[in-house]
mmCIF file of C-alpha atoms in Angstrom:
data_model
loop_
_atom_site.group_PDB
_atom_site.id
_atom_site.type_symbol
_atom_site.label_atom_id
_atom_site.label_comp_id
_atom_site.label_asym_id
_atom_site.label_seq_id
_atom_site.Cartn_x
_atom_site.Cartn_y
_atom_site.Cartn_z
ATOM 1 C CA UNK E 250 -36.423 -7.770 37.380
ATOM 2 C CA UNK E 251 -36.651 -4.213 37.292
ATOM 3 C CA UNK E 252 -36.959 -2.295 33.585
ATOM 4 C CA UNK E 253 -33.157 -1.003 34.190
ATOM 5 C CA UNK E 254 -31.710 -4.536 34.745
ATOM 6 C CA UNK E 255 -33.813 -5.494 31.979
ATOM 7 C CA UNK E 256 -32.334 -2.962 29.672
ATOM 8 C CA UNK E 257 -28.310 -3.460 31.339
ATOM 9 C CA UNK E 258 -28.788 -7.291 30.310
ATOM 10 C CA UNK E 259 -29.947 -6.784 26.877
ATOM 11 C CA UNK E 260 -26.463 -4.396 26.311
ATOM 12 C CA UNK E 261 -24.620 -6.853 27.829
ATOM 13 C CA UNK E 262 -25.943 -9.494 25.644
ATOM 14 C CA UNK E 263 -25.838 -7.425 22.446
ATOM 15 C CA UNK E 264 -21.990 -6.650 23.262
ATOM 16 C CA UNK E 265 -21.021 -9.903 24.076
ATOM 17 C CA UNK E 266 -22.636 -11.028 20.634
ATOM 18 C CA UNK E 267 -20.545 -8.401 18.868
ATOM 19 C CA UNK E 268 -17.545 -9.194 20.859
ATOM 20 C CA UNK E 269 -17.919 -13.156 19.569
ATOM 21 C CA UNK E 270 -18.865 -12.371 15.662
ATOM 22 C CA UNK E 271 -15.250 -9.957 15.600
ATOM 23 C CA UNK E 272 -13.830 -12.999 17.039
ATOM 24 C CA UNK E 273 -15.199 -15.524 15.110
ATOM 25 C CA UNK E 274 -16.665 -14.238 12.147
ATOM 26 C CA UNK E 275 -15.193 -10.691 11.444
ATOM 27 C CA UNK E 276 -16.011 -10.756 8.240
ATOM 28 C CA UNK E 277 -19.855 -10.402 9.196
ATOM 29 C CA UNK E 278 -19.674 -6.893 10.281
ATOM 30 C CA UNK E 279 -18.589 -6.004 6.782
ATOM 31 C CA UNK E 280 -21.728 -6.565 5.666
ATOM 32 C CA UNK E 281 -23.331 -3.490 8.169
ATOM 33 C CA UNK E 282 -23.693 -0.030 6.987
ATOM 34 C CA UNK E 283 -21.147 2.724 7.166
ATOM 35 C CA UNK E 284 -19.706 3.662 9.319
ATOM 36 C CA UNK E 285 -21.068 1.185 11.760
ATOM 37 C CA UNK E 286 -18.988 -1.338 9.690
ATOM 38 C CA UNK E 287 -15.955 0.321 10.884
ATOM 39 C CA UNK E 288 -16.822 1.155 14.237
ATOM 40 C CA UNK E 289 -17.379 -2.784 15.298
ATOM 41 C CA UNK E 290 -14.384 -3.505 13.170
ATOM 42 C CA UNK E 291 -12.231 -0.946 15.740
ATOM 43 C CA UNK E 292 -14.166 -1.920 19.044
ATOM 44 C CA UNK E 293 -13.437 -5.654 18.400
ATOM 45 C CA UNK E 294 -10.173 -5.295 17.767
ATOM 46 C CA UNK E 295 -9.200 -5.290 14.146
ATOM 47 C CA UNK E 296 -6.972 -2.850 12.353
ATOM 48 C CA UNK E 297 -7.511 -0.404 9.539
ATOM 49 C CA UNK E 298 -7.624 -0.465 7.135
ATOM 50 C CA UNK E 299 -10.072 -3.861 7.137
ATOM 51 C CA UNK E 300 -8.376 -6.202 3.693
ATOM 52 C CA UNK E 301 -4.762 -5.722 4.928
ATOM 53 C CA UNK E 302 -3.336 -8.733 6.926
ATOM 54 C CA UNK E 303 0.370 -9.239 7.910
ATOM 55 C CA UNK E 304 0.126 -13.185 7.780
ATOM 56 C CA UNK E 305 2.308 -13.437 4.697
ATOM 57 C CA UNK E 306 5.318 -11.750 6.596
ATOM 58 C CA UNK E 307 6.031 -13.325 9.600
ATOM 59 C CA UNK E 308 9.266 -15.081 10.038
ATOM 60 C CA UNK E 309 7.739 -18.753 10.283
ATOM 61 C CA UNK E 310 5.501 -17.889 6.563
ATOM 62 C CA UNK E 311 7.648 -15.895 4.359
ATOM 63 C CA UNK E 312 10.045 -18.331 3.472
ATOM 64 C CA UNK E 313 7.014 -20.372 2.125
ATOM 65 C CA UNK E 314 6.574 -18.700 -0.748
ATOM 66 C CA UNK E 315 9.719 -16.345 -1.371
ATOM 67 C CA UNK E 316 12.912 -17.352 -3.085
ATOM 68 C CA UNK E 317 16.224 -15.680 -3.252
ATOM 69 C CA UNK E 318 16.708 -11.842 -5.032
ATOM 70 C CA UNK E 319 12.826 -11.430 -4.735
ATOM 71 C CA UNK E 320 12.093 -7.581 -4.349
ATOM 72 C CA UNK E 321 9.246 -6.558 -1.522
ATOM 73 C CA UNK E 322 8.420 -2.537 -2.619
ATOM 74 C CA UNK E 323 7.380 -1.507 0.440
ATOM 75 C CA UNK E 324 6.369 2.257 -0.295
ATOM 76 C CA UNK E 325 4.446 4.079 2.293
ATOM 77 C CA UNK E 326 0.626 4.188 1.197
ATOM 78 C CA UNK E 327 0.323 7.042 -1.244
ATOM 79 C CA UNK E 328 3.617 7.697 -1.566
ATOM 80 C CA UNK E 329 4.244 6.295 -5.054
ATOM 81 C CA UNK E 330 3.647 2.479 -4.673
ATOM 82 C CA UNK E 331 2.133 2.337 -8.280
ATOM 83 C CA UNK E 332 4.694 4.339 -9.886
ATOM 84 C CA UNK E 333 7.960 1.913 -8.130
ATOM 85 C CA UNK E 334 6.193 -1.255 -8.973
ATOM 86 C CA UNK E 335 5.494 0.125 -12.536
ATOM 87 C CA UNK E 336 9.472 1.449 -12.567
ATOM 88 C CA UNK E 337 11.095 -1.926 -10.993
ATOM 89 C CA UNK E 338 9.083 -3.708 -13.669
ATOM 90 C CA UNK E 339 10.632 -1.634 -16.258
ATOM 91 C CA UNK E 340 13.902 -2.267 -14.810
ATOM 92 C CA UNK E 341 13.979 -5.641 -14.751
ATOM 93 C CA UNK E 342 12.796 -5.819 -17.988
ATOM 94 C CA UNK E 343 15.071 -3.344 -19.627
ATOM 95 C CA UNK E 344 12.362 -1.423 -20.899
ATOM 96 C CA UNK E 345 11.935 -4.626 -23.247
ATOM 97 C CA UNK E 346 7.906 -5.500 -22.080
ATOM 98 C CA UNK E 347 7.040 -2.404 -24.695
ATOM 99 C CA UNK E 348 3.701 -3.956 -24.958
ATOM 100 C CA UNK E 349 3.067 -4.473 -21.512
ATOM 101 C CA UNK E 350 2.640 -8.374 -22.091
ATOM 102 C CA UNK E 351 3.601 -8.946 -18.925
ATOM 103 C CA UNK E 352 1.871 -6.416 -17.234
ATOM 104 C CA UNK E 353 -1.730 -7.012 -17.733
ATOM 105 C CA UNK E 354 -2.485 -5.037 -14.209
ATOM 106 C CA UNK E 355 -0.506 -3.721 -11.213
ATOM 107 C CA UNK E 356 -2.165 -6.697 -8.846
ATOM 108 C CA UNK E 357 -1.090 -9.495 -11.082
ATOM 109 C CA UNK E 358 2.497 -8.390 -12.291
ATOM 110 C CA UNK E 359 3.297 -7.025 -9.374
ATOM 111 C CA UNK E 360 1.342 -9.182 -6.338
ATOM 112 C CA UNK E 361 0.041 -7.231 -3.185
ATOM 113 C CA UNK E 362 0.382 -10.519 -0.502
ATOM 114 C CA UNK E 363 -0.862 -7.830 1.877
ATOM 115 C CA UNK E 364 -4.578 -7.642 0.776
ATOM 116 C CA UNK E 365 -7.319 -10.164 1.223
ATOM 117 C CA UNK E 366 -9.235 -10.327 -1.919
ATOM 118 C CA UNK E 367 -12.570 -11.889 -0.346
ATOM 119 C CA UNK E 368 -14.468 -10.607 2.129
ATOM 120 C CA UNK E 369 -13.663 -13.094 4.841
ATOM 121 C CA UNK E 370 -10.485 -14.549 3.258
ATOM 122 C CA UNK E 371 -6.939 -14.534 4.393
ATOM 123 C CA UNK E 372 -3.407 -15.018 3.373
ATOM 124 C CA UNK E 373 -3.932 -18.710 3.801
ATOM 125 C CA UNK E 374 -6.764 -19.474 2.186
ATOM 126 C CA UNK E 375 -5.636 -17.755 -1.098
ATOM 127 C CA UNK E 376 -1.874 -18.096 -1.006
ATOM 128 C CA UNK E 377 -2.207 -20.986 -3.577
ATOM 129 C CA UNK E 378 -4.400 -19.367 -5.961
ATOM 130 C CA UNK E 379 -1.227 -16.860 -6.575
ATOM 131 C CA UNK E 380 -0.578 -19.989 -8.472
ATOM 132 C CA UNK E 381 -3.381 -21.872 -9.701
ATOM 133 C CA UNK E 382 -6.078 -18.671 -10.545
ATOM 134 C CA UNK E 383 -6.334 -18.202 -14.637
ATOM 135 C CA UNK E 384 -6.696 -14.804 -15.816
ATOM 136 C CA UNK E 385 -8.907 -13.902 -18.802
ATOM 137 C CA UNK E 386 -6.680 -14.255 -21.237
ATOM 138 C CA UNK E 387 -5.881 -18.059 -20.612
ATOM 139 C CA UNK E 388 -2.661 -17.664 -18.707
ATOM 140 C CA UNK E 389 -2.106 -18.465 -14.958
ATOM 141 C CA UNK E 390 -1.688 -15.992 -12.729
ATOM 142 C CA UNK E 391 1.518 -17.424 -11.575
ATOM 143 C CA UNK E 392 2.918 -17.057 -15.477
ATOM 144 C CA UNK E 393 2.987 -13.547 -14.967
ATOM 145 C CA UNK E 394 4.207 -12.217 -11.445
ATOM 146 C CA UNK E 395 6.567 -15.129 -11.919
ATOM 147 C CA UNK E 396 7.307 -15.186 -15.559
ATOM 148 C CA UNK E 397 10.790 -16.927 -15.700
ATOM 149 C CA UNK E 398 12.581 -14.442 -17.891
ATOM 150 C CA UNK E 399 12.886 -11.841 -14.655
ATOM 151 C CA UNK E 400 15.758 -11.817 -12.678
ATOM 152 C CA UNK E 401 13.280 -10.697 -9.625
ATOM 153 C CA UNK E 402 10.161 -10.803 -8.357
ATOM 154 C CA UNK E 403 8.314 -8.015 -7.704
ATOM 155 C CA UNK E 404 5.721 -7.891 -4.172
ATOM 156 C CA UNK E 405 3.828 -4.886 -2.606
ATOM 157 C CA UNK E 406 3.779 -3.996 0.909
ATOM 158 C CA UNK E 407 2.442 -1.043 2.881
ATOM 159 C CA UNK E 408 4.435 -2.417 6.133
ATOM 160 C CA UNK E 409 7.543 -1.564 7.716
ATOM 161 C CA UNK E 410 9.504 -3.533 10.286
ATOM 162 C CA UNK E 411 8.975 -5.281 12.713
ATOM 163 C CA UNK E 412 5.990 -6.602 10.171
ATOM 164 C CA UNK E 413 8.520 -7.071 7.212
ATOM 165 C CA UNK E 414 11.196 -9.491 8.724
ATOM 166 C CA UNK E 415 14.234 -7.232 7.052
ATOM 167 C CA UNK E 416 16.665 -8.562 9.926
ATOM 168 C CA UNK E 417 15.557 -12.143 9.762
ATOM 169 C CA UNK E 418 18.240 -15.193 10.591
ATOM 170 C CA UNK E 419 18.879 -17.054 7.752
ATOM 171 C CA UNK E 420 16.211 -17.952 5.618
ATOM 172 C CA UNK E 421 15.709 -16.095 2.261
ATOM 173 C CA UNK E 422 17.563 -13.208 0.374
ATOM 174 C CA UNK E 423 15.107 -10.904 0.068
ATOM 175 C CA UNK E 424 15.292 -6.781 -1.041
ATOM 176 C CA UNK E 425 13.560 -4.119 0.275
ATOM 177 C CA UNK E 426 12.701 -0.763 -1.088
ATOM 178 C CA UNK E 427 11.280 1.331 0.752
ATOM 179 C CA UNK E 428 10.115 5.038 0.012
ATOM 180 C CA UNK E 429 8.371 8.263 2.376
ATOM 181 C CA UNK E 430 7.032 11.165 0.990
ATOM 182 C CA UNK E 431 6.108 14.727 2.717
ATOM 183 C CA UNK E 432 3.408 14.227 4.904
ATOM 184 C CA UNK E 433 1.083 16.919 3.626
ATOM 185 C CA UNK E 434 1.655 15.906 0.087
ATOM 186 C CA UNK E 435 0.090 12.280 1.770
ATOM 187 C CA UNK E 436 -2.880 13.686 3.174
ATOM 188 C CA UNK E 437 -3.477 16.022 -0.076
ATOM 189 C CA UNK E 438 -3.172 12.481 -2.165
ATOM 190 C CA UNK E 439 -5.328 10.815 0.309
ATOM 191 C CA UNK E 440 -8.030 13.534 0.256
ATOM 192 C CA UNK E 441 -8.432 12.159 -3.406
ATOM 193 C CA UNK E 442 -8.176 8.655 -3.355
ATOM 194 C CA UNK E 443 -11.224 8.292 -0.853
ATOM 195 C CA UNK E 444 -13.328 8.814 -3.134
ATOM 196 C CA UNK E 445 -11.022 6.831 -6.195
ATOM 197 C CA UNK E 446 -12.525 3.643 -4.866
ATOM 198 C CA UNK E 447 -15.200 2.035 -7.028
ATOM 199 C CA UNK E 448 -18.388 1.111 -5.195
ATOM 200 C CA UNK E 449 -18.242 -2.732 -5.571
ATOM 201 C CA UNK E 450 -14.560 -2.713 -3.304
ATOM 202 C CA UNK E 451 -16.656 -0.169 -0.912
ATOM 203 C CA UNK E 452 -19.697 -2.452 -0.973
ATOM 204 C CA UNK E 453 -16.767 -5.369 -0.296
ATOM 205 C CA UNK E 454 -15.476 -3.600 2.673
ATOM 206 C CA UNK E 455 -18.335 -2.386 4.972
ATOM 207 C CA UNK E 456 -18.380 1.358 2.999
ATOM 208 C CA UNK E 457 -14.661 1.726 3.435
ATOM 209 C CA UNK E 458 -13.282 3.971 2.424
ATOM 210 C CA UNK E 459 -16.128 6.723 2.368
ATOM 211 C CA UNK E 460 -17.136 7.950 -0.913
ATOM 212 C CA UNK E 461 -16.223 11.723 0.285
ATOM 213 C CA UNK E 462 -14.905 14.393 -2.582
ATOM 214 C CA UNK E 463 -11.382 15.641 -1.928
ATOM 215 C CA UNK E 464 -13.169 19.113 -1.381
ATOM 216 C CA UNK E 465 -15.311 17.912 1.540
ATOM 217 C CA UNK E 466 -14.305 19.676 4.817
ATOM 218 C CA UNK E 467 -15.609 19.701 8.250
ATOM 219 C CA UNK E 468 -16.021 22.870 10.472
ATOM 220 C CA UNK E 469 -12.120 22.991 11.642
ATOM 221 C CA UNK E 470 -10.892 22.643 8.280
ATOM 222 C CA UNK E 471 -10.488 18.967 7.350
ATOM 223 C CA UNK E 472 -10.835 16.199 5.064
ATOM 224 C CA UNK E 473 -11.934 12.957 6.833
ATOM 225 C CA UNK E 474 -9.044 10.770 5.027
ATOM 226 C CA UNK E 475 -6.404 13.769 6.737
ATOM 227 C CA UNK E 476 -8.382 13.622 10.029
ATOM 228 C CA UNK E 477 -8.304 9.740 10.169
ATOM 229 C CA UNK E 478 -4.074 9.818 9.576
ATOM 230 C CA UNK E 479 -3.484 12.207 12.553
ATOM 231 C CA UNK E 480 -2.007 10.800 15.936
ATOM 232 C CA UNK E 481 -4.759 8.843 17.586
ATOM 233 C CA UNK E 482 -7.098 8.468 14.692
ATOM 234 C CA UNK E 483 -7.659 4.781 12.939
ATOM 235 C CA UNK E 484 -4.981 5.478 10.005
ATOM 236 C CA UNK E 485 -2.326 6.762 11.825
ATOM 237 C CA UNK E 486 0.329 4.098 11.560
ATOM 238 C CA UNK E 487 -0.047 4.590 7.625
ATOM 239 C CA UNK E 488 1.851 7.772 7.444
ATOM 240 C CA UNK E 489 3.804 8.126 11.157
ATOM 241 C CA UNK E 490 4.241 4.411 11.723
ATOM 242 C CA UNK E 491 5.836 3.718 8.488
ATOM 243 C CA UNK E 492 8.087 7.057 8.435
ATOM 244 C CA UNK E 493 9.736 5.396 12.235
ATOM 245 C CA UNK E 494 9.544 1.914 11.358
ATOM 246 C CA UNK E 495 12.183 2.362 8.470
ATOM 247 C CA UNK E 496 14.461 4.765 10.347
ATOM 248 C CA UNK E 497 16.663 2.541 11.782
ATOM 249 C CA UNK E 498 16.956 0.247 8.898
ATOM 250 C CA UNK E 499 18.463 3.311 5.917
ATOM 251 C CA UNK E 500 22.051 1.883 6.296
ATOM 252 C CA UNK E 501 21.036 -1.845 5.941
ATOM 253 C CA UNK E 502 22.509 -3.528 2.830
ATOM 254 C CA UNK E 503 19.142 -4.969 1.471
ATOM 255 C CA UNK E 504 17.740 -1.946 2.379
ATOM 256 C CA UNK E 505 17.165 1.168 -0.210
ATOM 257 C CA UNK E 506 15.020 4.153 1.731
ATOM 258 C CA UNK E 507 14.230 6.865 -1.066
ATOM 259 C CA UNK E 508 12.234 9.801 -0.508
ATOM 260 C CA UNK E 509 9.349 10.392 -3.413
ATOM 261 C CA UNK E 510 10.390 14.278 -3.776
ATOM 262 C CA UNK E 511 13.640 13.259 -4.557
ATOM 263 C CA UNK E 512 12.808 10.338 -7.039
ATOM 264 C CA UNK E 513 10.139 13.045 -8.526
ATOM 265 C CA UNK E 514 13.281 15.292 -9.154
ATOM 266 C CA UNK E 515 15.695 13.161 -10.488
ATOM 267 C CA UNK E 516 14.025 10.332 -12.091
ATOM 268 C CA UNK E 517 16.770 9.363 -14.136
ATOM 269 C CA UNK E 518 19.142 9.180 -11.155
ATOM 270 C CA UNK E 519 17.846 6.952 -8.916
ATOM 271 C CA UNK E 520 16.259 5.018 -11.755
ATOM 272 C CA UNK E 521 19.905 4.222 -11.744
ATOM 273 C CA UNK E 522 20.261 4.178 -8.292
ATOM 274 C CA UNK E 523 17.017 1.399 -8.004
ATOM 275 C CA UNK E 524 18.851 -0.498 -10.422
ATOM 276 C CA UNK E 525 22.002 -0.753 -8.995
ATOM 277 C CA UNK E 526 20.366 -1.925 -5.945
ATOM 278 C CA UNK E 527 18.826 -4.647 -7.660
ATOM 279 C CA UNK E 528 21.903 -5.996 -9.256
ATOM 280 C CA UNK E 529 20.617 -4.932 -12.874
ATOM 281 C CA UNK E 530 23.036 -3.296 -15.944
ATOM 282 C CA UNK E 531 21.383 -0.561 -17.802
ATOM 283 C CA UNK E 532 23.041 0.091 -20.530
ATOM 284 C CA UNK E 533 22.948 4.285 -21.137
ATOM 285 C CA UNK E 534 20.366 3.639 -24.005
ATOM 286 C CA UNK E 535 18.495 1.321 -21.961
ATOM 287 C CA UNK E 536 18.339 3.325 -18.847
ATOM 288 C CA UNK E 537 16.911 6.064 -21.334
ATOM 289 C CA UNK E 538 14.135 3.654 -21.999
ATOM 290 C CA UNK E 539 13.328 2.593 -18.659
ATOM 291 C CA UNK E 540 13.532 6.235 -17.447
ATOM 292 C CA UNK E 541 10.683 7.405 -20.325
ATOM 293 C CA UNK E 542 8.610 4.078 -19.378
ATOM 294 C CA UNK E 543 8.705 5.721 -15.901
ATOM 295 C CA UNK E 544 7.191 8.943 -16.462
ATOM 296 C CA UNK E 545 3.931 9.739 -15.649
ATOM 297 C CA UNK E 546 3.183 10.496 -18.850
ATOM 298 C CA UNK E 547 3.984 7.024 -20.685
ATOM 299 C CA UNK E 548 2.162 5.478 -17.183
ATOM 300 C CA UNK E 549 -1.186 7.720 -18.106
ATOM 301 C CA UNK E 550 -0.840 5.916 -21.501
ATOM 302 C CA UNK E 551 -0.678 2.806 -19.930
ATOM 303 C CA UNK E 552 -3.546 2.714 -17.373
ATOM 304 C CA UNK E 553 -3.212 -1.058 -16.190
ATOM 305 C CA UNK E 554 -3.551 0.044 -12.705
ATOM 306 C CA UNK E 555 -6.758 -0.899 -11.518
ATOM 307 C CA UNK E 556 -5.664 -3.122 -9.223
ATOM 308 C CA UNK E 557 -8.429 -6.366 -10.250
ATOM 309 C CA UNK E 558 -8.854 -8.781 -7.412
ATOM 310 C CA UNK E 559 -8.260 -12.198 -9.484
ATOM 311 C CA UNK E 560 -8.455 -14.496 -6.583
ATOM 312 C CA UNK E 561 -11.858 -12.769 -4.863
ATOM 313 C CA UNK E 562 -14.210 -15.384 -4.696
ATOM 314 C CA UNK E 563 -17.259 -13.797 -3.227
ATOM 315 C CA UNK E 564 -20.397 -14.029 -5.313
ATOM 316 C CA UNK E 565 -21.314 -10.196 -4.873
ATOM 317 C CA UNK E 566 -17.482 -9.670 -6.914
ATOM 318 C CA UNK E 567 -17.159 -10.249 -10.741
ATOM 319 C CA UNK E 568 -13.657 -10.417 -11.088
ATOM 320 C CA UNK E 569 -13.422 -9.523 -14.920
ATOM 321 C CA UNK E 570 -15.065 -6.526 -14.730
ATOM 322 C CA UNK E 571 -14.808 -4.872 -10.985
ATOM 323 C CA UNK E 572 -11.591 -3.763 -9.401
ATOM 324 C CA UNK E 573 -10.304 -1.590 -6.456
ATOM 325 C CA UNK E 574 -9.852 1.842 -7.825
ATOM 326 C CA UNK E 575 -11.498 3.931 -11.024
ATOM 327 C CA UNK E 576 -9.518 3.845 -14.118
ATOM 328 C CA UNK E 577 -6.777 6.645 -14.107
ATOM 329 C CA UNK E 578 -7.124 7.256 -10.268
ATOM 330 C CA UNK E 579 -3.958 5.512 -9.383
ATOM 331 C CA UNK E 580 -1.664 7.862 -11.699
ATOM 332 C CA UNK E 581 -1.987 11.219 -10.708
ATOM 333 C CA UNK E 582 0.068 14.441 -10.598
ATOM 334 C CA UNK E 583 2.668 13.354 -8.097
ATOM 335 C CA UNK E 584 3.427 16.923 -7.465
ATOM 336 C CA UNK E 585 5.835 17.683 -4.580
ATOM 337 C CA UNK E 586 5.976 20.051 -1.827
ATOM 338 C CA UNK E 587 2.255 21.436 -2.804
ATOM 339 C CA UNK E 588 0.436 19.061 -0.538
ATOM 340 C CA UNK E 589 0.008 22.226 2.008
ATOM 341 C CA UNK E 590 -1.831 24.394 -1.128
ATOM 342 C CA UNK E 591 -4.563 21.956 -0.284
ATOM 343 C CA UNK E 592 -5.269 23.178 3.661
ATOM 344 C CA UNK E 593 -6.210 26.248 5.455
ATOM 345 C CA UNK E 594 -3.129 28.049 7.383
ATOM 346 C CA UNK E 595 -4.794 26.507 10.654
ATOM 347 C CA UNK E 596 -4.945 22.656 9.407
ATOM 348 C CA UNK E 597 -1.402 22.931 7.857
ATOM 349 C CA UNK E 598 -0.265 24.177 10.963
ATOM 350 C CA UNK E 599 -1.818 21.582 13.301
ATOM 351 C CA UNK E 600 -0.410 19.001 10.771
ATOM 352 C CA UNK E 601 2.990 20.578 11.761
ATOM 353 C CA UNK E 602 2.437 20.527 15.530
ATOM 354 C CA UNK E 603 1.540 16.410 14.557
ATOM 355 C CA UNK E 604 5.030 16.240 13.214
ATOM 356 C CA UNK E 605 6.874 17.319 15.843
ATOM 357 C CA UNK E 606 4.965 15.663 18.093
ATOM 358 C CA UNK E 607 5.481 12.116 16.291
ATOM 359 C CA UNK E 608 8.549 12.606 14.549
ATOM 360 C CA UNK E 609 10.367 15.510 16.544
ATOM 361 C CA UNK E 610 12.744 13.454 18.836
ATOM 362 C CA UNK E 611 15.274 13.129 15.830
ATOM 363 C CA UNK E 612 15.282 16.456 14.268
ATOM 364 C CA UNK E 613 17.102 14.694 11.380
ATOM 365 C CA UNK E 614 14.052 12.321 11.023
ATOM 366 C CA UNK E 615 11.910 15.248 10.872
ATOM 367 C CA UNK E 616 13.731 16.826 7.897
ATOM 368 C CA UNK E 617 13.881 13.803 5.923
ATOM 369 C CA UNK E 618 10.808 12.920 6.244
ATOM 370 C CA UNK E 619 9.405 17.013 5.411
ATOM 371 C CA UNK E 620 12.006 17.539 2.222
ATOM 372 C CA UNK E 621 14.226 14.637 1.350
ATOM 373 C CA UNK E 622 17.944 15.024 0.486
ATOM 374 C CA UNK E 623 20.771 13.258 1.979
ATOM 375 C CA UNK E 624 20.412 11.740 5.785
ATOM 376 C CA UNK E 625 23.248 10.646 8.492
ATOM 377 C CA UNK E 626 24.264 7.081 8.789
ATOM 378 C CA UNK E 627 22.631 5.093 11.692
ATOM 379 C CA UNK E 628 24.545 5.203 14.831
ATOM 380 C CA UNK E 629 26.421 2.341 16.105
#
């Protein structure tokens, strides 16, 4: 056999071993170095980011584990997930939790069914621990995110539809809130929270996300977490896919689409507005509460928003002590319409040219989705 065929056989080999462990045993390649992680991850047909799964969604699951009046907050990433499962808490508490009893950490008040915990889990495999895990203190997990004083539950998503089964026959009564935020102001939020992540989730996750400082840029002008959200790129579905996927659904009844510059500028409105949605009276001194628990500055004070991985059970992961994010990374500015300050003239305007491209076709979409404000009824 000649050297060449020699060689062809041996990549042939190598590939078809890849192709069978990101079959089999995905999980494997999270234990390679950056980004090589990543790049068998993509080639063998897995999604990005890698500890998101949509198992707990589908139409023959969800009804599993839901129950009637249970409240899915299904932000866009970076566009004030923290802050809305922080806010709904305070709502359907009445501002009453003042010690945060029942709010020990974002992940366990407020559970993300969307993230695998364990390298190598899934949705299956640690659906029951939602139940059964006991936190440090003594309680079960369950005796929080399910505490039987609330009138809701509270879940995260990142998803839109088709993932989140908003139209689904029968089955549960479920709410969804769902919110978008100006897509520069995204990729000037995700230039930071690359580098938020602590290095026991990276080490978790195959590097991912790259430890890269927001004011890292490459020779055109960009930051790898706004290069990796563009059309084409591996995170593109977090900011375009979202925006379209809840389009269609504004004018649904267990539907509430907010935009985060509006929220940011009239907190105590749509406070009320969330509220009403969920079926909750706020008295005026009580919605005065909520509305100050909702600030950034009494969510600073806080700081319970590490997001800990309770039901991890990989040996490398101590769950009392490591968690996804650095303390006081998840609460930032939340600034609006600045996102832009953070690029060159040339990157903000081939962000633009990206909008029109993805978004442009509804020139209605396009403002919404760049400024917020009011938005025409779906067409029948």
């Amino acid at each position: 056999m000649s050297l060449i065929k020699q060689i062809g056989s041996v990549v042939v080999g190598i590939a078809l071993f890849i192709g069978a462990v990101g079959k089999f045993v995905p999980h494997w390649l999270m234990s390679l170095p950056f980004p090589l992680s990543v790049i068998l991850w993509v080639w063998t047909g897995h999604e990005m980011p890698p500890w998101t799964t949509k198992d707990a969604w589908k139409e023959d699951e969800i009804d599993t584990w839901t129950r009637d009046g249970d409240l899915v907050v299904a932000t866009g990433a970076k566009s004030g997930t923290t802050f809305m499962l922080y806010c709904t808490h305070q709502i359907r508490t009445k501002g009453k939790d003042t010690d945060d009893e029942l709010f020990p950490d974002v992940s366990i008040a407020t559970p993300w069914p969307d993230l695998i915990q364990s390298r190598g889990g899934s949705w299956a495999e640690q659906k029951e621990r939602y139940n059964t895990t006991i936190l440090p203190d003594g309680r079960t997990m369950k005796e929080v995110w399910d505490h039987p004083s609330y009138p809701f539950r509270i879940f995260k998503s990142h998803f839109g539809p088709p993932e989140l089964p908003v139209r689904k026959k029968g089955g549960k009564n479920i709410k969804y809130m769902a919110m978008v935020r100006n897509g520069l102001d995204v990729a000037a939020s995700m230039t930071d929270f690359y580098s938020a992540h602590t290095d026991e989730f990276r080490h978790l996750w195959g590097g991912f996300p790259p430890d890269v400082p927001p004011d890292v840029r490459d020779a055109d002008g960009f930051h790898p977490a706004m290069k990796d959200m563009l059309p084409g790129n591996p995170l593109e579905g977090i900011y375009w896919g979202y925006v379209k996927s809840w389009w269609p659904y504004r004018d649904d009844q267990n539907v509430l689409l907010l935009h985060y510059s509006d929220v940011r500028m009239d907190l105590k409105g749509n406070v009320a507005k969330i509220a009403n949605f969920l079926e909750v009276y706020l008295s005026p001194s009580e919605l005065d509460v909520v509305v100050d628990r909702c600030s950034m500055d009494h969510m600073r004070k806080v700081n319970k928003f590490h997001y800990f991985l309770p039901l991890n059970i990989n040996a490398i992961w101590k769950n009392d002590i490591h968690h996804l994010v650095k303390s006081g990374k998840m609460v930032n500015k939340g600034h609006v319409g600045n996102g832009k300050d953070n690029f060159s003239p040339k990157v903000v305007a081939k962000f633009r040219e990206a909008e029109e491209k993805m978004l442009g076709h509804d020139p209605a979409l396009l403002k919404w989705a760049r400024e917020g404000g009011g938005f025409p009824p779906v067409e029948s």
